[in-house]
C-alpha cells in the first residue's frame, strides 16, 4: 500500500500572492457619537446622485427631465432622485414600545417585519413623496438611493414607470491566472460553545495546512493562498448580557464569557496562521464594536497566533485586493438585516441587490447600527468588485453576476460553519466556488 | 531501520499505552512527515492483520470526495469514516478524491471526540510548530519581530488583566529590596531599645507607641521575622485596646478594620510561615495586656509629658488613616490582603517613591529624630504628588511612628496633611478629625490653637484631662519633645 516514498516525502510550497488591504475607509479615525444620522443620509444622496443622474440619462435618454421634489408638476413625466424610505407597520419602534409600555403588549420578535400595508416613500433633500406603480415595494428597503421615472398624479402620489440605480464601473476585468489559486472562506466558527464537537473544524484546519489527504489533495490545498474568516469566530452563546444588568461589584470577578472562546479561536488561528495567511473579520458576536463598520479584532487577543505576520485582523466590511482580484465582503449583518425587512427570501439575491444599488448596507443607520459618519459614507461601493461575499448566511450559494456592460462579479454567501460545517473554496482561476463540508461525526 | 522502529513504536502505543494512534499524533510524536506517518500506519495495519492470532485492531479512514446534494449541486465532502462504513461511504460519493488511514486503535470508537482529543492535546503542546511536519510549507509565513511583538504582548496584561497583577509584581520585586532594610532597622531598634523600653514602661511611663513594638519584639526575641510579618496585626490590636479606653467610636471602627484585615491575612494566605498566626495570636494577647497597661500609663503620661502626646498622635493617625483607606477604595486593601501584610504594600510604595522616602520609612520603626523630620518635610513637598499615597500607606503599616513623620511633612503643603495635623492634637476620635479637617485650611499656628479645643470637647471624659494637657503643645514643640525623648534613651 505504501506507494509514497518513505524516505523523502514531498512537501509543497504555498505560493505567495500580492495582497493589498483597501479597507482603510472602514477604519474609524475619530469616535464622535454626538452627531446625528441625518448627515449620513445627506452624504449618501449627494454622493450617489451624480452617478445616478448620469445613469438615468443613459437609460432613459439624455433629454429626460430631472426634477427635485419641489419642482414637481402634476402629470408631467419626469425623473426624481432620492432615498427610499419604507414605512412599515411591523417595524420595531422604540417609541411605540414606550407608549405601549403601560399596556404591557410586547412587540413580537419576528423573522421578518414586512406586511402588505408597507408603503415606499422617496425622500430628497427637502421633501418626500409616496411611490406607487411599477416598483416592487416589498423588495426595496429603506436607505437605497435611486432615480425613478414617472409622473405625479392628482392624488399626490408618484406613479413609477421605471427605476434606475447607481452605475458602477469595473476598472479591470477578472485577471487571468496560469495556475489554480484558491481562497478559502469560512464564517461563523461559533467557538466558545460548550459541548461543541470541533472535529469538523479540526479537519478543515488540517486539510488547509496540509496534514490530511493524499499528495494530490495536499498539492491542491497548497494553492490556497488566503483564508478569509468572515466574522463570528465566537458563538452567540458567548454573548452574556446579564453582566450588563448586574452591579459591577458583583460581576467584577466574573470572567468574561468570551474568554474561553477567544482562547479556542487563538488555537485554531495559530494552526492556520503558521501555514497560510488569514484575514479575520469581526462579526456580530465577536468582541469588538457592535456597529458597522466593525473595527479589527485586536491582535493582542490572540497571543499565540499574533506571533505570525500572517495573522491579519481586518475590518468588517472588508475590502482587499489579492493577486489583482478585488474582494469585498461583510460578515453578513447587512444582508441579514435586509432579509428581515424585505420579502426577499434568497440571501444571494439580496446580496445581488446591494451590488446593483451600489451600497453595501442600505439599511444602516435605520435598522442596522452604524457609526454616524459626517462627510462620507464608506458603504457606498466605489466600483464593482470581482468577488463580493457575505458571511454567516444560512447556506452556501454562488452566482456569477454579469451585465450587458461586461461587468462581472462573483457573489458568494458563506454559510455559518457552526451550523453547516462547511467552508467555501474559491478557485480564482476559474472563478468557481464550491462548498467543502466537513463531517464532525463518523460518516456512514 | 527507522521504519521498523516506527512500526514497533506503533505497536507499543497501541497495546502497551492503550492509545489511539492517529497519523497526526504519530507524526508529531515520532517527528516524521505526515505522509510518512500515514504510510507507516497503513503498513502496520497490513502487517498486523496478516499475523495469525494477533489482537484485533480497528481503523478509521479519512475520505474526501465529491458529493451530490439533493438539489443537484456538488460539494466536497470531507469526513472520517470507520473501516466498516468505508465502502458504503465511497459508494455514496460521486467521486472519491482521496482516502487514507486516519487512525488505529484497539477498540471501536464511539465518536470522533476521542480522535479530536488525541490530536488536540498533541497540537496544543507543540502549537508553535504545529505544521512542522505537514506537507505544505509557506514561505510567506514570518514571525513578527520581537520589537513589534513586545509592546503588543506586554499590553495584553495591562489592558485586560487587572492592575492588581502589575502591582503584585512590583510588590514582589520591592519586597526583596525594601523588606531587608526594614528588618535591619527593626532589629537595630529592638536591640537598642529593648531593655530601655521595659524599664520605661514600668518606671517612666513612656509613651505607648514606643513601648508596644519593643515589648512585642522583646518577648518574641528570636522571632524577628515573624514579628515583621505580623507586625501589622499586633499594632492594630494595641490600638484597639487603647481605643477602648479612649473613645468608643474609634474603637469600633478600628476593630472592624483590624479584624477584617487580620482575617484577610490569615485567610488569603500568602502567610510565609504557618507559625505566623500562632505568633500573631500570642503577640496579640501579650500586646493587649501591655496595651492596657500602656493605656493607663498613657493617661498619666499625657498629663506629665509632651512626648506622650506626640506618641499618642500616631495612634489616632493610624485610625484616621485606616479610615482613609476604606474611603479611598477597596483596591488597595485587597492588594494588601493578598500580600498578607500591609507592610509589604507600604514597602512597595516606598520603592516607588524612591530612596528618600525609603530612608524615612526605614527610620520609621525607630522613633524619628527631629532632624529627619525637617528633611522629610522638604523632600516630601518636592515629591508632592506621591505624598498622599505615602501617607495612607505609612499609616497602615508603621502605625504610629511612621505617621508622625509623614504628617508633619504633609502639614506644610497638602490638604491631607492638614487633616492629619489636627488628629494629632485630638487623639483617637473620628468626629474630631472630620470637623477639624474640613474647617482648617489656615496656617499651622491656627490649627494648633483649634486642635486642643476640639480635643477637649470630643474626647471621652476619662481622657479629657489628659488629652487637654497633651494637645496644647504645638507640632514644633512635639518634635522637639520627641528628640529630647530619644536623647534620653
mmCIF file with all atom_site columns, N, CA, C and O in Angstrom, chain B residues 245-248 425-429 431-432 452-468:
data_model
loop_
_atom_site.group_PDB
_atom_site.id
_atom_site.type_symbol
_atom_site.label_atom_id
_atom_site.label_alt_id
_atom_site.label_comp_id
_atom_site.label_asym_id
_atom_site.label_entity_id
_atom_site.label_seq_id
_atom_site.pdbx_PDB_ins_code
_atom_site.Cartn_x
_atom_site.Cartn_y
_atom_site.Cartn_z
_atom_site.occupancy
_atom_site.B_iso_or_equiv
_atom_site.pdbx_formal_charge
_atom_site.auth_seq_id
_atom_site.auth_comp_id
_atom_site.auth_asym_id
_atom_site.auth_atom_id
_atom_site.pdbx_PDB_model_num
ATOM 1   N N  . UNK B 1 245 ? -10.244 52.382 75.827 1.00 0.00 ? 245 UNK B N  1
ATOM 2   C CA . UNK B 1 245 ? -10.244 53.299 76.959 1.00 0.00 ? 245 UNK B CA 1
ATOM 3   C C  . UNK B 1 245 ? -10.525 54.720 76.501 1.00 0.00 ? 245 UNK B C  1
ATOM 4   O O  . UNK B 1 245 ? -11.232 55.463 77.166 1.00 0.00 ? 245 UNK B O  1
ATOM 5   N N  . UNK B 1 246 ? -10.009 55.056 75.343 1.00 0.00 ? 246 UNK B N  1
ATOM 6   C CA . UNK B 1 246 ? -10.075 56.452 74.950 1.00 0.00 ? 246 UNK B CA 1
ATOM 7   C C  . UNK B 1 246 ? -11.434 56.837 74.373 1.00 0.00 ? 246 UNK B C  1
ATOM 8   O O  . UNK B 1 246 ? -12.154 57.648 74.967 1.00 0.00 ? 246 UNK B O  1
ATOM 9   N N  . UNK B 1 247 ? -11.757 56.312 73.208 1.00 0.00 ? 247 UNK B N  1
ATOM 10  C CA . UNK B 1 247 ? -13.023 56.708 72.589 1.00 0.00 ? 247 UNK B CA 1
ATOM 11  C C  . UNK B 1 247 ? -13.717 55.502 71.985 1.00 0.00 ? 247 UNK B C  1
ATOM 12  O O  . UNK B 1 247 ? -13.153 54.813 71.153 1.00 0.00 ? 247 UNK B O  1
ATOM 13  N N  . UNK B 1 248 ? -14.906 55.261 72.389 1.00 0.00 ? 248 UNK B N  1
ATOM 14  C CA . UNK B 1 248 ? -15.654 54.086 71.922 1.00 0.00 ? 248 UNK B CA 1
ATOM 15  C C  . UNK B 1 248 ? -15.859 54.063 70.418 1.00 0.00 ? 248 UNK B C  1
ATOM 16  O O  . UNK B 1 248 ? -15.755 53.017 69.793 1.00 0.00 ? 248 UNK B O  1
ATOM 17  N N  . UNK B 1 425 ? -3.469  66.429 67.453 1.00 0.00 ? 425 UNK B N  1
ATOM 18  C CA . UNK B 1 425 ? -3.838  67.085 68.688 1.00 0.00 ? 425 UNK B CA 1
ATOM 19  C C  . UNK B 1 425 ? -5.012  66.358 69.323 1.00 0.00 ? 425 UNK B C  1
ATOM 20  O O  . UNK B 1 425 ? -4.966  66.014 70.498 1.00 0.00 ? 425 UNK B O  1
ATOM 21  N N  . UNK B 1 426 ? -6.089  66.152 68.511 1.00 0.00 ? 426 UNK B N  1
ATOM 22  C CA . UNK B 1 426 ? -7.246  65.470 69.065 1.00 0.00 ? 426 UNK B CA 1
ATOM 23  C C  . UNK B 1 426 ? -7.097  63.985 68.857 1.00 0.00 ? 426 UNK B C  1
ATOM 24  O O  . UNK B 1 426 ? -7.317  63.479 67.782 1.00 0.00 ? 426 UNK B O  1
ATOM 25  N N  . UNK B 1 427 ? -6.733  63.263 69.836 1.00 0.00 ? 427 UNK B N  1
ATOM 26  C CA . UNK B 1 427 ? -6.421  61.858 69.650 1.00 0.00 ? 427 UNK B CA 1
ATOM 27  C C  . UNK B 1 427 ? -7.688  61.064 69.414 1.00 0.00 ? 427 UNK B C  1
ATOM 28  O O  . UNK B 1 427 ? -8.730  61.323 70.001 1.00 0.00 ? 427 UNK B O  1
ATOM 29  N N  . UNK B 1 428 ? -7.520  60.045 68.592 1.00 0.00 ? 428 UNK B N  1
ATOM 30  C CA . UNK B 1 428 ? -8.491  58.947 68.578 1.00 0.00 ? 428 UNK B CA 1
ATOM 31  C C  . UNK B 1 428 ? -9.822  59.184 67.907 1.00 0.00 ? 428 UNK B C  1
ATOM 32  O O  . UNK B 1 428 ? -10.167 58.457 67.019 1.00 0.00 ? 428 UNK B O  1
ATOM 33  N N  . UNK B 1 429 ? -10.580 60.165 68.326 1.00 0.00 ? 429 UNK B N  1
ATOM 34  C CA . UNK B 1 429 ? -11.984 60.161 67.894 1.00 0.00 ? 429 UNK B CA 1
ATOM 35  C C  . UNK B 1 429 ? -12.113 60.637 66.464 1.00 0.00 ? 429 UNK B C  1
ATOM 36  O O  . UNK B 1 429 ? -11.440 61.560 66.034 1.00 0.00 ? 429 UNK B O  1
ATOM 37  N N  . UNK B 1 431 ? -14.787 61.952 64.952 1.00 0.00 ? 431 UNK B N  1
ATOM 38  C CA . UNK B 1 431 ? -15.555 63.180 64.788 1.00 0.00 ? 431 UNK B CA 1
ATOM 39  C C  . UNK B 1 431 ? -14.618 64.374 64.758 1.00 0.00 ? 431 UNK B C  1
ATOM 40  O O  . UNK B 1 431 ? -14.735 65.260 63.926 1.00 0.00 ? 431 UNK B O  1
ATOM 41  N N  . UNK B 1 432 ? -13.723 64.348 65.630 1.00 0.00 ? 432 UNK B N  1
ATOM 42  C CA . UNK B 1 432 ? -12.773 65.448 65.693 1.00 0.00 ? 432 UNK B CA 1
ATOM 43  C C  . UNK B 1 432 ? -12.060 65.621 64.364 1.00 0.00 ? 432 UNK B C  1
ATOM 44  O O  . UNK B 1 432 ? -11.947 66.710 63.840 1.00 0.00 ? 432 UNK B O  1
ATOM 45  N N  . UNK B 1 452 ? -6.489  71.801 70.114 1.00 0.00 ? 452 UNK B N  1
ATOM 46  C CA . UNK B 1 452 ? -6.673  71.483 71.523 1.00 0.00 ? 452 UNK B CA 1
ATOM 47  C C  . UNK B 1 452 ? -8.132  71.614 71.962 1.00 0.00 ? 452 UNK B C  1
ATOM 48  O O  . UNK B 1 452 ? -8.639  70.747 72.657 1.00 0.00 ? 452 UNK B O  1
ATOM 49  N N  . UNK B 1 453 ? -8.784  72.645 71.505 1.00 0.00 ? 453 UNK B N  1
ATOM 50  C CA . UNK B 1 453 ? -10.177 72.838 71.902 1.00 0.00 ? 453 UNK B CA 1
ATOM 51  C C  . UNK B 1 453 ? -11.010 71.648 71.471 1.00 0.00 ? 453 UNK B C  1
ATOM 52  O O  . UNK B 1 453 ? -11.754 71.072 72.250 1.00 0.00 ? 453 UNK B O  1
ATOM 53  N N  . UNK B 1 454 ? -10.841 71.299 70.196 1.00 0.00 ? 454 UNK B N  1
ATOM 54  C CA . UNK B 1 454 ? -11.640 70.196 69.662 1.00 0.00 ? 454 UNK B CA 1
ATOM 55  C C  . UNK B 1 454 ? -11.434 68.953 70.491 1.00 0.00 ? 454 UNK B C  1
ATOM 56  O O  . UNK B 1 454 ? -12.366 68.243 70.815 1.00 0.00 ? 454 UNK B O  1
ATOM 57  N N  . UNK B 1 455 ? -10.219 68.734 70.757 1.00 0.00 ? 455 UNK B N  1
ATOM 58  C CA . UNK B 1 455 ? -9.912  67.536 71.531 1.00 0.00 ? 455 UNK B CA 1
ATOM 59  C C  . UNK B 1 455 ? -10.668 67.537 72.841 1.00 0.00 ? 455 UNK B C  1
ATOM 60  O O  . UNK B 1 455 ? -11.287 66.558 73.216 1.00 0.00 ? 455 UNK B O  1
ATOM 61  N N  . UNK B 1 456 ? -10.572 68.603 73.473 1.00 0.00 ? 456 UNK B N  1
ATOM 62  C CA . UNK B 1 456 ? -11.163 68.637 74.794 1.00 0.00 ? 456 UNK B CA 1
ATOM 63  C C  . UNK B 1 456 ? -12.656 68.363 74.717 1.00 0.00 ? 456 UNK B C  1
ATOM 64  O O  . UNK B 1 456 ? -13.208 67.616 75.515 1.00 0.00 ? 456 UNK B O  1
ATOM 65  N N  . UNK B 1 457 ? -13.303 68.928 73.704 1.00 0.00 ? 457 UNK B N  1
ATOM 66  C CA . UNK B 1 457 ? -14.744 68.745 73.602 1.00 0.00 ? 457 UNK B CA 1
ATOM 67  C C  . UNK B 1 457 ? -15.111 67.319 73.274 1.00 0.00 ? 457 UNK B C  1
ATOM 68  O O  . UNK B 1 457 ? -16.006 66.741 73.869 1.00 0.00 ? 457 UNK B O  1
ATOM 69  N N  . UNK B 1 458 ? -14.397 66.745 72.318 1.00 0.00 ? 458 UNK B N  1
ATOM 70  C CA . UNK B 1 458 ? -14.830 65.458 71.805 1.00 0.00 ? 458 UNK B CA 1
ATOM 71  C C  . UNK B 1 458 ? -14.273 64.278 72.589 1.00 0.00 ? 458 UNK B C  1
ATOM 72  O O  . UNK B 1 458 ? -14.869 63.215 72.585 1.00 0.00 ? 458 UNK B O  1
ATOM 73  N N  . UNK B 1 459 ? -13.162 64.436 73.156 1.00 0.00 ? 459 UNK B N  1
ATOM 74  C CA . UNK B 1 459 ? -12.524 63.295 73.807 1.00 0.00 ? 459 UNK B CA 1
ATOM 75  C C  . UNK B 1 459 ? -13.399 62.773 74.951 1.00 0.00 ? 459 UNK B C  1
ATOM 76  O O  . UNK B 1 459 ? -14.172 63.504 75.543 1.00 0.00 ? 459 UNK B O  1
ATOM 77  N N  . UNK B 1 460 ? -13.254 61.471 75.206 1.00 0.00 ? 460 UNK B N  1
ATOM 78  C CA . UNK B 1 460 ? -14.053 60.855 76.259 1.00 0.00 ? 460 UNK B CA 1
ATOM 79  C C  . UNK B 1 460 ? -13.648 61.440 77.615 1.00 0.00 ? 460 UNK B C  1
ATOM 80  O O  . UNK B 1 460 ? -12.513 61.872 77.806 1.00 0.00 ? 460 UNK B O  1
ATOM 81  N N  . UNK B 1 461 ? -14.573 61.419 78.517 1.00 0.00 ? 461 UNK B N  1
ATOM 82  C CA . UNK B 1 461 ? -14.345 62.079 79.809 1.00 0.00 ? 461 UNK B CA 1
ATOM 83  C C  . UNK B 1 461 ? -13.116 61.534 80.539 1.00 0.00 ? 461 UNK B C  1
ATOM 84  O O  . UNK B 1 461 ? -12.396 62.292 81.163 1.00 0.00 ? 461 UNK B O  1
ATOM 85  N N  . UNK B 1 462 ? -12.890 60.257 80.423 1.00 0.00 ? 462 UNK B N  1
ATOM 86  C CA . UNK B 1 462 ? -11.769 59.686 81.170 1.00 0.00 ? 462 UNK B CA 1
ATOM 87  C C  . UNK B 1 462 ? -10.459 60.317 80.703 1.00 0.00 ? 462 UNK B C  1
ATOM 88  O O  . UNK B 1 462 ? -9.584  60.602 81.496 1.00 0.00 ? 462 UNK B O  1
ATOM 89  N N  . UNK B 1 463 ? -10.346 60.497 79.388 1.00 0.00 ? 463 UNK B N  1
ATOM 90  C CA . UNK B 1 463 ? -9.086  61.003 78.856 1.00 0.00 ? 463 UNK B CA 1
ATOM 91  C C  . UNK B 1 463 ? -9.055  62.520 78.764 1.00 0.00 ? 463 UNK B C  1
ATOM 92  O O  . UNK B 1 463 ? -8.051  63.089 78.380 1.00 0.00 ? 463 UNK B O  1
ATOM 93  N N  . UNK B 1 464 ? -10.168 63.117 79.041 1.00 0.00 ? 464 UNK B N  1
ATOM 94  C CA . UNK B 1 464 ? -10.267 64.546 78.799 1.00 0.00 ? 464 UNK B CA 1
ATOM 95  C C  . UNK B 1 464 ? -9.116  65.331 79.405 1.00 0.00 ? 464 UNK B C  1
ATOM 96  O O  . UNK B 1 464 ? -8.442  66.099 78.736 1.00 0.00 ? 464 UNK B O  1
ATOM 97  N N  . UNK B 1 465 ? -8.930  65.109 80.629 1.00 0.00 ? 465 UNK B N  1
ATOM 98  C CA . UNK B 1 465 ? -7.887  65.880 81.303 1.00 0.00 ? 465 UNK B CA 1
ATOM 99  C C  . UNK B 1 465 ? -6.550  65.660 80.618 1.00 0.00 ? 465 UNK B C  1
ATOM 100 O O  . UNK B 1 465 ? -5.826  66.594 80.309 1.00 0.00 ? 465 UNK B O  1
ATOM 101 N N  . UNK B 1 466 ? -6.289  64.409 80.415 1.00 0.00 ? 466 UNK B N  1
ATOM 102 C CA . UNK B 1 466 ? -5.006  64.081 79.810 1.00 0.00 ? 466 UNK B CA 1
ATOM 103 C C  . UNK B 1 466 ? -4.869  64.712 78.439 1.00 0.00 ? 466 UNK B C  1
ATOM 104 O O  . UNK B 1 466 ? -3.869  65.329 78.115 1.00 0.00 ? 466 UNK B O  1
ATOM 105 N N  . UNK B 1 467 ? -5.895  64.483 77.658 1.00 0.00 ? 467 UNK B N  1
ATOM 106 C CA . UNK B 1 467 ? -5.806  64.937 76.269 1.00 0.00 ? 467 UNK B CA 1
ATOM 107 C C  . UNK B 1 467 ? -5.643  66.447 76.228 1.00 0.00 ? 467 UNK B C  1
ATOM 108 O O  . UNK B 1 467 ? -4.870  66.973 75.449 1.00 0.00 ? 467 UNK B O  1
ATOM 109 N N  . UNK B 1 468 ? -6.404  67.128 77.051 1.00 0.00 ? 468 UNK B N  1
ATOM 110 C CA . UNK B 1 468 ? -6.288  68.578 77.049 1.00 0.00 ? 468 UNK B CA 1
ATOM 111 C C  . UNK B 1 468 ? -4.847  68.986 77.310 1.00 0.00 ? 468 UNK B C  1
ATOM 112 O O  . UNK B 1 468 ? -4.269  69.798 76.615 1.00 0.00 ? 468 UNK B O  1
#
